[in-house]
Amino acid sequence: MLLKKSRLRKVLLILALLSAAVPAAPLSEAELLNSFEQQFREKLQKAKVPGGAYAIVQGDRILKLGHYGVRSVGERATVNADTVFRLASVSKTFAGVSLVQAQQAQQLELQQALSKYVPELRLRTPELTQSLTLEQVLSHSSGFWAHAFEDLIEADQTPAQILPRLKELSPVCPLGRCYSYQNVFFGLLGNALERATGQKYDQLLNQRLFQPLGMQTASVGLAPLLASRNKAMPHERGGKGWRQVKPKANFYRVSAAAGVNASARDLAIYLQAMLGQRPDVLPPQVLSQLQQPLTRMPGKPRWPVWQQFKQVSAWYGRGWRMVQYDNEKLYYHAGVVDGYRPYIAYSPQSGYGLVLLTNAEADVIGPLAGWFWQQVLTTPQQLRLAQQAQTKGRRSGG
C-alpha cells in the first residue's frame, strides 16, 4: 500500500535528519588528495590568484606536492614544488625552534630577561626592563598593546630606529597574563639568539635547521629571495585583477618575526620533522617544548571543524599557534605580508601536515585549510557512527 503524501513527507524529513546526524564516512587517502587538488585549483582560479603551491604529508610520507599558476602575472614561468615564497609570520615557528634548540644547548634561558641578551633594550621602568622574559615575548604575553609600533615597520623605519621608542610603552596587563601579538618585540628574539650563540640569525637557521633537514631552497632575508631563479613574486589588487609589486625590505628587518623564505617541498620536510620523523634534528625533548600551550587566546576557534568537539580553546606556544580540542592539539601558523599568504599546520593525532602558499593576498587559505582539517580530524564517536553507517549501507545494498 502506498504511503499518503503527508506521511511520506514526514518519513523523508526524519530520514534527512537522521542522515545529517550521522557524519559522512572519512575520505580515503586517494579521495582526500584528489578532492583537495580540485578545491585548490577551483578556489585559486575563482580568486584569479596568479600562483600557489601546497604540500600534504602524513608521517614520514610526502603524499602530495601540488602547484598552480605562474610566478608573476604577464610571465610564462610556472610555479612548482620548489618555487620560493615569503613565509611572513610562519617565520615565527623557526624562531621558536631555534630558541628551544639554544636552550637545550644551554646557550640561553627562556625565563631570563630579554634585556640580558639585548642590553640596549629600555622599557618604561628598570623593573619592567628586567622583568620581560624571552618566553613572554616568544609566547606573545608581553602585556603591551598588540602590534606595538608595527606602523613604524610599515613606514620603513629600521629596528635600530624603533628600539628607543619602546620605553614609551606601558603594559595593558601584567606580564605573562594576556595575549597580545607582536612583531617588533618578536624581532628582538633574533638579536637575542645572535648574542647568545655568537652567530648571525640566518647562519644559525641554516646550520641547525635548513641544512640538517635538507631544506635546499630555505633562506632568511630579502637578498636570497631576489637571488633565487625560482621565486614567486608578490601581487596586490590592481583594477580587476592582480599586479606584481616589488618585495619590500621592511618586515625582513625583523627576521625572527617575518624573515624566512621557503618552498612547499621544504616546508613538507619541516612538517615531517615537527611530526617526529627527524629526531636527529628535532628530538622529542625539543618537540615537547614547542608543543606546550602557554598563552590562552581570547574567544573560541570558529571553523566548523571545531564544533564537533566538546572542549575547544586557542593558544599560543613557543612560536606556534595551537587549537586544543578535547585531548588533542592542532599546531599551525599563518601569515600575510606584501602580496603573500602562507599557512602551515600539523596534527600529531592524525599524523597529517598541510602547507599552503600563494603569491597574492586573496582569502583562499582559510577555506582550504578549514576543509582539509574537517576531513582529517574526527572524534572517535563520529568515526564509529560513520563506520556503522557504512556497514548498514552494505547490508541493505545501499
Short mmCIF file of C-alpha atoms in Angstrom, two decimals:
data_model
loop_
_atom_site.label_atom_id
_atom_site.label_comp_id
_atom_site.label_asym_id
_atom_site.label_seq_id
_atom_site.Cartn_x
_atom_site.Cartn_y
_atom_site.Cartn_z
CA MET A 1 0.00 0.00 0.00
CA LEU A 2 1.32 3.40 -0.96
CA LEU A 3 2.03 5.97 1.76
CA LYS A 4 -0.06 9.10 1.82
CA LYS A 5 1.81 12.19 0.66
CA SER A 6 1.73 13.85 4.10
CA ARG A 7 3.10 10.75 5.79
CA LEU A 8 5.70 10.30 3.06
CA ARG A 9 6.92 13.86 3.63
CA LYS A 10 7.28 13.12 7.36
CA VAL A 11 9.26 9.95 6.67
CA LEU A 12 11.54 11.74 4.24
CA LEU A 13 12.10 14.53 6.79
CA ILE A 14 13.02 12.02 9.52
CA LEU A 15 15.42 10.24 7.16
CA ALA A 16 17.03 13.55 6.23
CA LEU A 17 17.52 14.48 9.88
CA LEU A 18 18.99 11.08 10.68
CA SER A 19 21.42 11.25 7.76
CA ALA A 20 22.52 14.75 8.84
CA ALA A 21 23.20 13.47 12.36
CA VAL A 22 25.47 10.68 11.08
CA PRO A 23 28.77 12.03 9.71
CA ALA A 24 29.90 11.04 6.26
CA ALA A 25 32.43 8.26 6.12
CA PRO A 26 36.01 9.55 6.22
CA LEU A 27 37.52 10.02 2.78
CA SER A 28 40.09 7.53 1.64
CA GLU A 29 43.60 8.86 1.16
CA ALA A 30 43.18 8.97 -2.61
CA GLU A 31 39.80 10.71 -2.30
CA LEU A 32 41.26 13.26 0.12
CA LEU A 33 44.15 14.11 -2.19
CA ASN A 34 42.01 14.29 -5.32
CA SER A 35 39.33 16.40 -3.66
CA PHE A 36 41.88 18.80 -2.20
CA GLU A 37 43.62 19.21 -5.55
CA GLN A 38 40.31 20.05 -7.17
CA GLN A 39 39.33 22.56 -4.50
CA PHE A 40 42.78 24.15 -4.52
CA ARG A 41 42.61 24.81 -8.26
CA GLU A 42 39.00 25.95 -8.20
CA LYS A 43 39.49 28.44 -5.37
CA LEU A 44 42.70 29.95 -6.78
CA GLN A 45 41.16 30.14 -10.23
CA LYS A 46 37.98 31.81 -8.95
CA ALA A 47 40.01 34.40 -6.98
CA LYS A 48 42.32 34.83 -10.01
CA VAL A 49 45.36 34.25 -7.80
CA PRO A 50 48.47 34.28 -10.02
CA GLY A 51 50.13 31.27 -8.40
CA GLY A 52 50.26 28.94 -5.44
CA ALA A 53 51.62 25.68 -4.11
CA TYR A 54 50.71 23.17 -1.43
CA ALA A 55 52.05 20.08 0.28
CA ILE A 56 50.30 17.33 2.21
CA VAL A 57 52.31 14.99 4.43
CA GLN A 58 51.39 12.03 6.59
CA GLY A 59 54.03 10.78 8.98
CA ASP A 60 57.19 10.05 7.02
CA ARG A 61 55.45 10.34 3.62
CA ILE A 62 55.01 13.37 1.41
CA LEU A 63 51.62 12.44 -0.04
CA LYS A 64 51.20 15.30 -2.47
CA LEU A 65 53.05 18.32 -3.80
CA GLY A 66 50.64 20.49 -5.79
CA HIS A 67 51.03 23.77 -7.62
CA TYR A 68 49.08 26.18 -9.76
CA GLY A 69 49.61 29.19 -11.98
CA VAL A 70 52.56 31.47 -12.61
CA ARG A 71 55.27 33.05 -10.50
CA SER A 72 54.39 36.50 -11.85
CA VAL A 73 51.50 37.86 -13.91
CA GLY A 74 52.43 38.53 -17.51
CA GLU A 75 55.19 35.91 -17.48
CA ARG A 76 55.19 32.27 -18.53
CA ALA A 77 57.33 30.77 -15.74
CA THR A 78 55.07 28.49 -13.71
CA VAL A 79 55.01 27.70 -10.01
CA ASN A 80 56.29 24.28 -8.96
CA ALA A 81 57.03 22.48 -5.69
CA ASP A 82 60.42 24.21 -5.41
CA THR A 83 59.24 27.77 -6.05
CA VAL A 84 60.30 30.02 -3.16
CA PHE A 85 57.67 32.11 -1.34
CA ARG A 86 57.95 34.54 1.56
CA LEU A 87 56.71 32.93 4.75
CA ALA A 88 55.74 36.11 6.64
CA SER A 89 54.73 35.19 10.21
CA VAL A 90 55.20 31.46 9.61
CA SER A 91 58.81 32.53 10.23
CA LYS A 92 57.96 32.73 13.94
CA THR A 93 57.84 28.94 14.11
CA PHE A 94 61.50 28.78 13.05
CA ALA A 95 62.44 31.32 15.73
CA GLY A 96 60.65 29.17 18.30
CA VAL A 97 62.57 26.09 17.19
CA SER A 98 65.89 27.96 17.31
CA LEU A 99 65.26 29.35 20.78
CA VAL A 100 64.34 25.94 22.18
CA GLN A 101 67.40 24.42 20.49
CA ALA A 102 69.60 27.12 22.04
CA GLN A 103 68.12 26.47 25.47
CA GLN A 104 68.71 22.74 25.06
CA ALA A 105 72.34 23.59 24.21
CA GLN A 106 72.48 25.73 27.40
CA GLN A 107 73.25 28.86 25.38
CA LEU A 108 70.32 30.81 26.82
CA GLU A 109 67.38 30.50 29.20
CA LEU A 110 63.90 31.40 28.06
CA GLN A 111 62.95 32.52 31.58
CA GLN A 112 65.74 35.12 31.60
CA ALA A 113 65.10 38.78 30.85
CA LEU A 114 65.18 39.76 27.18
CA SER A 115 67.39 42.69 28.20
CA LYS A 116 70.09 40.24 29.29
CA TYR A 117 70.55 39.31 25.65
CA VAL A 118 69.50 42.68 24.17
CA PRO A 119 71.17 45.09 26.65
CA GLU A 120 70.23 48.16 24.60
CA LEU A 121 66.54 47.48 25.37
CA ARG A 122 65.00 50.09 27.67
CA LEU A 123 61.36 49.93 28.77
CA ARG A 124 59.36 52.45 30.80
CA THR A 125 60.89 51.42 34.14
CA PRO A 126 64.03 49.47 35.14
CA GLU A 127 61.78 46.90 36.81
CA LEU A 128 59.88 46.34 33.59
CA THR A 129 63.10 46.09 31.61
CA GLN A 130 64.44 43.46 33.98
CA SER A 131 61.15 41.52 34.13
CA LEU A 132 60.18 40.97 30.47
CA THR A 133 61.44 37.50 29.55
CA LEU A 134 62.32 35.80 26.28
CA GLU A 135 59.48 33.35 26.89
CA GLN A 136 56.89 36.09 27.31
CA VAL A 137 57.90 37.67 24.01
CA LEU A 138 58.03 34.27 22.29
CA SER A 139 54.54 33.36 23.52
CA HIS A 140 53.04 36.84 22.85
CA SER A 141 52.32 37.52 26.52
CA SER A 142 54.43 40.68 26.86
CA GLY A 143 51.42 42.63 28.11
CA PHE A 144 51.86 45.59 25.72
CA TRP A 145 49.23 46.69 23.24
CA ALA A 146 49.01 44.38 20.23
CA HIS A 147 51.19 45.14 17.19
CA ALA A 148 53.04 47.84 19.10
CA PHE A 149 54.89 50.22 16.76
CA GLU A 150 54.24 47.96 13.80
CA ASP A 151 53.21 51.08 11.90
CA LEU A 152 56.85 52.18 12.11
CA ILE A 153 57.92 48.97 10.37
CA GLU A 154 55.33 49.75 7.69
CA ALA A 155 56.83 53.24 7.46
CA ASP A 156 60.19 51.61 6.64
CA GLN A 157 61.93 52.51 9.89
CA THR A 158 64.71 50.16 10.97
CA PRO A 159 64.73 48.21 14.26
CA ALA A 160 67.52 50.50 15.46
CA GLN A 161 65.25 53.49 14.93
CA ILE A 162 62.26 51.82 16.60
CA LEU A 163 64.06 50.37 19.63
CA PRO A 164 64.32 53.69 21.60
CA ARG A 165 60.55 54.15 21.21
CA LEU A 166 59.79 51.01 23.25
CA LYS A 167 60.38 52.89 26.51
CA GLU A 168 57.15 54.80 25.76
CA LEU A 169 55.05 51.67 26.23
CA SER A 170 53.04 50.85 29.34
CA PRO A 171 51.64 47.33 29.82
CA VAL A 172 47.92 46.92 29.30
CA CYS A 173 48.00 43.81 31.50
CA PRO A 174 50.59 42.14 33.78
CA LEU A 175 53.49 40.43 32.05
CA GLY A 176 52.71 36.85 31.10
CA ARG A 177 48.97 37.21 31.77
CA CYS A 178 47.32 38.10 28.45
CA TYR A 179 47.77 37.51 24.73
CA SER A 180 48.98 40.40 22.56
CA TYR A 181 50.53 39.68 19.19
CA GLN A 182 53.81 41.46 18.44
CA ASN A 183 56.30 41.84 15.59
CA VAL A 184 58.74 44.50 16.83
CA PHE A 185 59.31 42.72 20.14
CA PHE A 186 59.38 39.31 18.45
CA GLY A 187 62.07 40.56 16.08
CA LEU A 188 64.34 41.19 19.08
CA LEU A 189 64.44 37.44 19.69
CA GLY A 190 66.70 37.21 16.66
CA ASN A 191 69.07 39.70 18.30
CA ALA A 192 68.99 37.62 21.48
CA LEU A 193 69.86 34.45 19.58
CA GLU A 194 72.76 36.15 17.85
CA ARG A 195 74.22 37.38 21.13
CA ALA A 196 73.68 34.04 22.89
CA THR A 197 75.11 31.84 20.14
CA GLY A 198 77.66 34.17 18.55
CA GLN A 199 76.17 33.52 15.10
CA LYS A 200 74.13 35.60 12.69
CA TYR A 201 70.48 34.60 12.70
CA ASP A 202 70.46 33.42 9.08
CA GLN A 203 73.60 31.35 9.64
CA LEU A 204 72.09 29.82 12.77
CA LEU A 205 68.94 28.67 10.95
CA ASN A 206 70.99 27.37 8.09
CA GLN A 207 73.31 25.38 10.36
CA ARG A 208 70.74 23.98 12.79
CA LEU A 209 67.66 23.53 10.60
CA PHE A 210 67.89 24.12 6.87
CA GLN A 211 71.00 22.09 6.08
CA PRO A 212 70.38 19.18 8.50
CA LEU A 213 66.82 18.77 7.22
CA GLY A 214 67.80 19.16 3.57
CA MET A 215 65.72 22.31 3.01
CA GLN A 216 67.62 23.34 -0.08
CA THR A 217 65.68 26.48 -1.01
CA ALA A 218 65.11 27.87 2.51
CA SER A 219 66.76 31.16 3.42
CA VAL A 220 66.45 34.28 5.54
CA GLY A 221 66.20 37.80 4.12
CA LEU A 222 65.28 39.77 1.03
CA ALA A 223 68.57 39.29 -0.83
CA PRO A 224 68.30 35.46 -1.01
CA LEU A 225 64.70 35.75 -2.23
CA LEU A 226 65.69 38.11 -5.02
CA ALA A 227 68.68 35.92 -5.90
CA SER A 228 66.50 32.84 -6.39
CA ARG A 229 65.80 31.93 -10.01
CA ASN A 230 62.62 30.14 -8.99
CA LYS A 231 60.74 32.64 -6.84
CA ALA A 232 57.12 33.72 -6.62
CA MET A 233 56.73 37.48 -6.88
CA PRO A 234 54.17 39.27 -4.71
CA HIS A 235 50.93 40.68 -6.10
CA GLU A 236 48.45 43.27 -4.90
CA ARG A 237 45.00 44.05 -6.21
CA GLY A 238 45.02 46.35 -9.19
CA GLY A 239 41.93 47.08 -11.29
CA LYS A 240 40.04 43.85 -11.88
CA GLY A 241 42.94 41.56 -11.15
CA TRP A 242 46.37 41.43 -9.58
CA ARG A 243 49.50 43.40 -10.34
CA GLN A 244 53.05 42.46 -9.46
CA VAL A 245 54.86 44.60 -6.88
CA LYS A 246 58.41 44.61 -5.61
CA PRO A 247 59.12 42.72 -2.38
CA LYS A 248 59.75 45.16 0.45
CA ALA A 249 62.60 45.03 2.94
CA ASN A 250 60.66 46.38 5.94
CA PHE A 251 59.41 43.19 7.64
CA TYR A 252 62.53 41.30 6.59
CA ARG A 253 64.39 43.53 9.07
CA VAL A 254 62.60 41.75 11.93
CA SER A 255 63.82 38.37 10.69
CA ALA A 256 62.70 36.29 13.66
CA ALA A 257 59.16 37.58 13.13
CA ALA A 258 58.88 37.52 9.34
CA GLY A 259 62.18 36.87 7.56
CA VAL A 260 62.16 33.29 6.24
CA ASN A 261 61.66 32.12 2.63
CA ALA A 262 60.99 28.54 1.53
CA SER A 263 59.21 26.30 -0.95
CA ALA A 264 56.31 23.89 -0.47
CA ARG A 265 58.72 20.95 -0.68
CA ASP A 266 60.97 22.43 2.01
CA LEU A 267 58.03 23.06 4.32
CA ALA A 268 56.82 19.49 3.82
CA ILE A 269 60.20 18.31 5.08
CA TYR A 270 59.94 20.74 8.00
CA LEU A 271 56.49 19.39 8.92
CA GLN A 272 57.79 15.83 8.88
CA ALA A 273 60.40 16.88 11.42
CA MET A 274 57.69 18.52 13.55
CA LEU A 275 55.77 15.23 13.37
CA GLY A 276 58.73 13.46 14.96
CA GLN A 277 60.25 11.91 11.84
CA ARG A 278 63.66 13.58 12.27
CA PRO A 279 64.73 13.06 15.89
CA ASP A 280 68.35 13.61 14.82
CA VAL A 281 67.45 17.28 14.19
CA LEU A 282 64.36 17.82 16.35
CA PRO A 283 64.46 15.28 19.19
CA PRO A 284 61.41 14.57 21.39
CA GLN A 285 62.58 16.93 24.15
CA VAL A 286 62.64 19.83 21.67
CA LEU A 287 59.24 18.94 20.20
CA SER A 288 57.66 18.66 23.64
CA GLN A 289 58.79 22.21 24.43
CA LEU A 290 57.43 23.52 21.13
CA GLN A 291 54.08 21.82 21.68
CA GLN A 292 53.22 23.29 25.08
CA PRO A 293 50.31 25.77 25.23
CA LEU A 294 51.45 28.88 27.11
CA THR A 295 49.19 31.86 26.39
CA ARG A 296 45.45 31.40 26.06
CA MET A 297 43.89 33.46 23.31
CA PRO A 298 40.52 35.16 23.74
CA GLY A 299 37.45 33.61 22.16
CA LYS A 300 36.99 30.21 20.60
CA PRO A 301 38.07 28.93 17.18
CA ARG A 302 35.20 29.40 14.71
CA TRP A 303 35.87 26.90 11.94
CA PRO A 304 33.07 24.32 11.57
CA VAL A 305 35.56 21.52 12.24
CA TRP A 306 35.78 22.57 15.91
CA GLN A 307 32.04 22.38 16.52
CA GLN A 308 32.18 18.58 16.78
CA PHE A 309 34.37 18.61 19.89
CA LYS A 310 33.22 19.22 23.45
CA GLN A 311 36.15 21.32 24.67
CA VAL A 312 37.96 23.69 22.29
CA SER A 313 40.38 26.52 23.10
CA ALA A 314 43.03 28.54 21.24
CA TRP A 315 46.58 29.05 22.49
CA TYR A 316 49.98 30.41 21.55
CA GLY A 317 53.10 28.49 22.49
CA ARG A 318 56.78 28.85 21.64
CA GLY A 319 56.38 30.27 18.14
CA TRP A 320 53.37 28.12 17.21
CA ARG A 321 49.65 28.72 17.45
CA MET A 322 47.56 25.79 18.55
CA VAL A 323 43.98 24.68 18.95
CA GLN A 324 43.36 22.32 21.84
CA TYR A 325 40.34 20.13 21.15
CA ASP A 326 39.36 17.60 23.78
CA ASN A 327 42.66 15.78 24.49
CA GLU A 328 44.39 16.61 21.19
CA LYS A 329 46.03 19.63 19.54
CA LEU A 330 46.45 21.08 16.08
CA TYR A 331 49.58 23.21 15.65
CA TYR A 332 49.65 25.90 12.98
CA HIS A 333 50.70 29.36 11.88
CA ALA A 334 49.63 31.64 9.07
CA GLY A 335 50.85 34.96 7.78
CA VAL A 336 50.28 37.82 5.41
CA VAL A 337 52.81 40.32 4.12
CA ASP A 338 53.07 42.43 0.97
CA GLY A 339 51.45 40.08 -1.51
CA TYR A 340 51.97 36.67 0.10
CA ARG A 341 49.70 34.38 2.13
CA PRO A 342 51.40 31.33 3.73
CA TYR A 343 49.94 28.68 6.06
CA ILE A 344 51.43 25.64 7.78
CA ALA A 345 49.85 23.15 10.19
CA TYR A 346 50.22 19.64 11.58
CA SER A 347 48.26 17.21 13.72
CA PRO A 348 50.15 14.65 15.84
CA GLN A 349 46.87 12.78 16.36
CA SER A 350 46.36 12.06 12.66
CA GLY A 351 49.96 12.40 11.50
CA TYR A 352 48.87 14.81 8.78
CA GLY A 353 50.50 18.11 7.88
CA LEU A 354 49.44 20.81 5.42
CA VAL A 355 51.31 23.63 3.64
CA LEU A 356 49.60 26.36 1.60
CA LEU A 357 51.41 29.18 -0.23
CA THR A 358 50.09 31.91 -2.55
CA ASN A 359 51.67 34.96 -4.16
CA ALA A 360 48.61 37.18 -3.65
CA GLU A 361 46.63 38.24 -0.60
CA ALA A 362 43.42 36.51 -1.64
CA ASP A 363 41.26 34.89 1.03
CA VAL A 364 41.62 31.29 -0.15
CA ILE A 365 43.91 29.87 2.53
CA GLY A 366 41.32 29.77 5.33
CA PRO A 367 38.60 27.91 3.39
CA LEU A 368 41.08 25.38 2.01
CA ALA A 369 42.69 24.67 5.38
CA GLY A 370 39.30 24.51 7.10
CA TRP A 371 38.01 21.97 4.59
CA PHE A 372 41.14 19.83 4.89
CA TRP A 373 41.04 19.56 8.67
CA GLN A 374 37.30 18.95 8.57
CA GLN A 375 38.05 15.76 6.61
CA VAL A 376 41.02 14.68 8.71
CA LEU A 377 40.03 15.42 12.32
CA THR A 378 37.15 13.37 13.68
CA THR A 379 36.08 12.27 17.13
CA PRO A 380 36.18 8.54 17.95
CA GLN A 381 32.39 8.61 18.29
CA GLN A 382 31.95 10.12 14.84
CA LEU A 383 34.31 7.57 13.34
CA ARG A 384 32.29 4.73 14.91
CA LEU A 385 28.99 6.21 13.64
CA ALA A 386 30.41 6.60 10.15
CA GLN A 387 31.69 3.02 10.14
CA GLN A 388 28.32 1.76 11.40
CA ALA A 389 26.54 3.73 8.68
CA GLN A 390 28.85 2.19 6.07
CA THR A 391 28.19 -1.31 7.41
CA LYS A 392 24.41 -0.80 7.42
CA GLY A 393 24.58 0.57 3.90
CA ARG A 394 26.42 -2.51 2.64
CA ARG A 395 24.00 -4.88 4.39
CA SER A 396 20.98 -3.11 2.90
CA GLY A 397 22.58 -2.98 -0.52
CA GLY A 398 22.73 0.84 -0.39
#
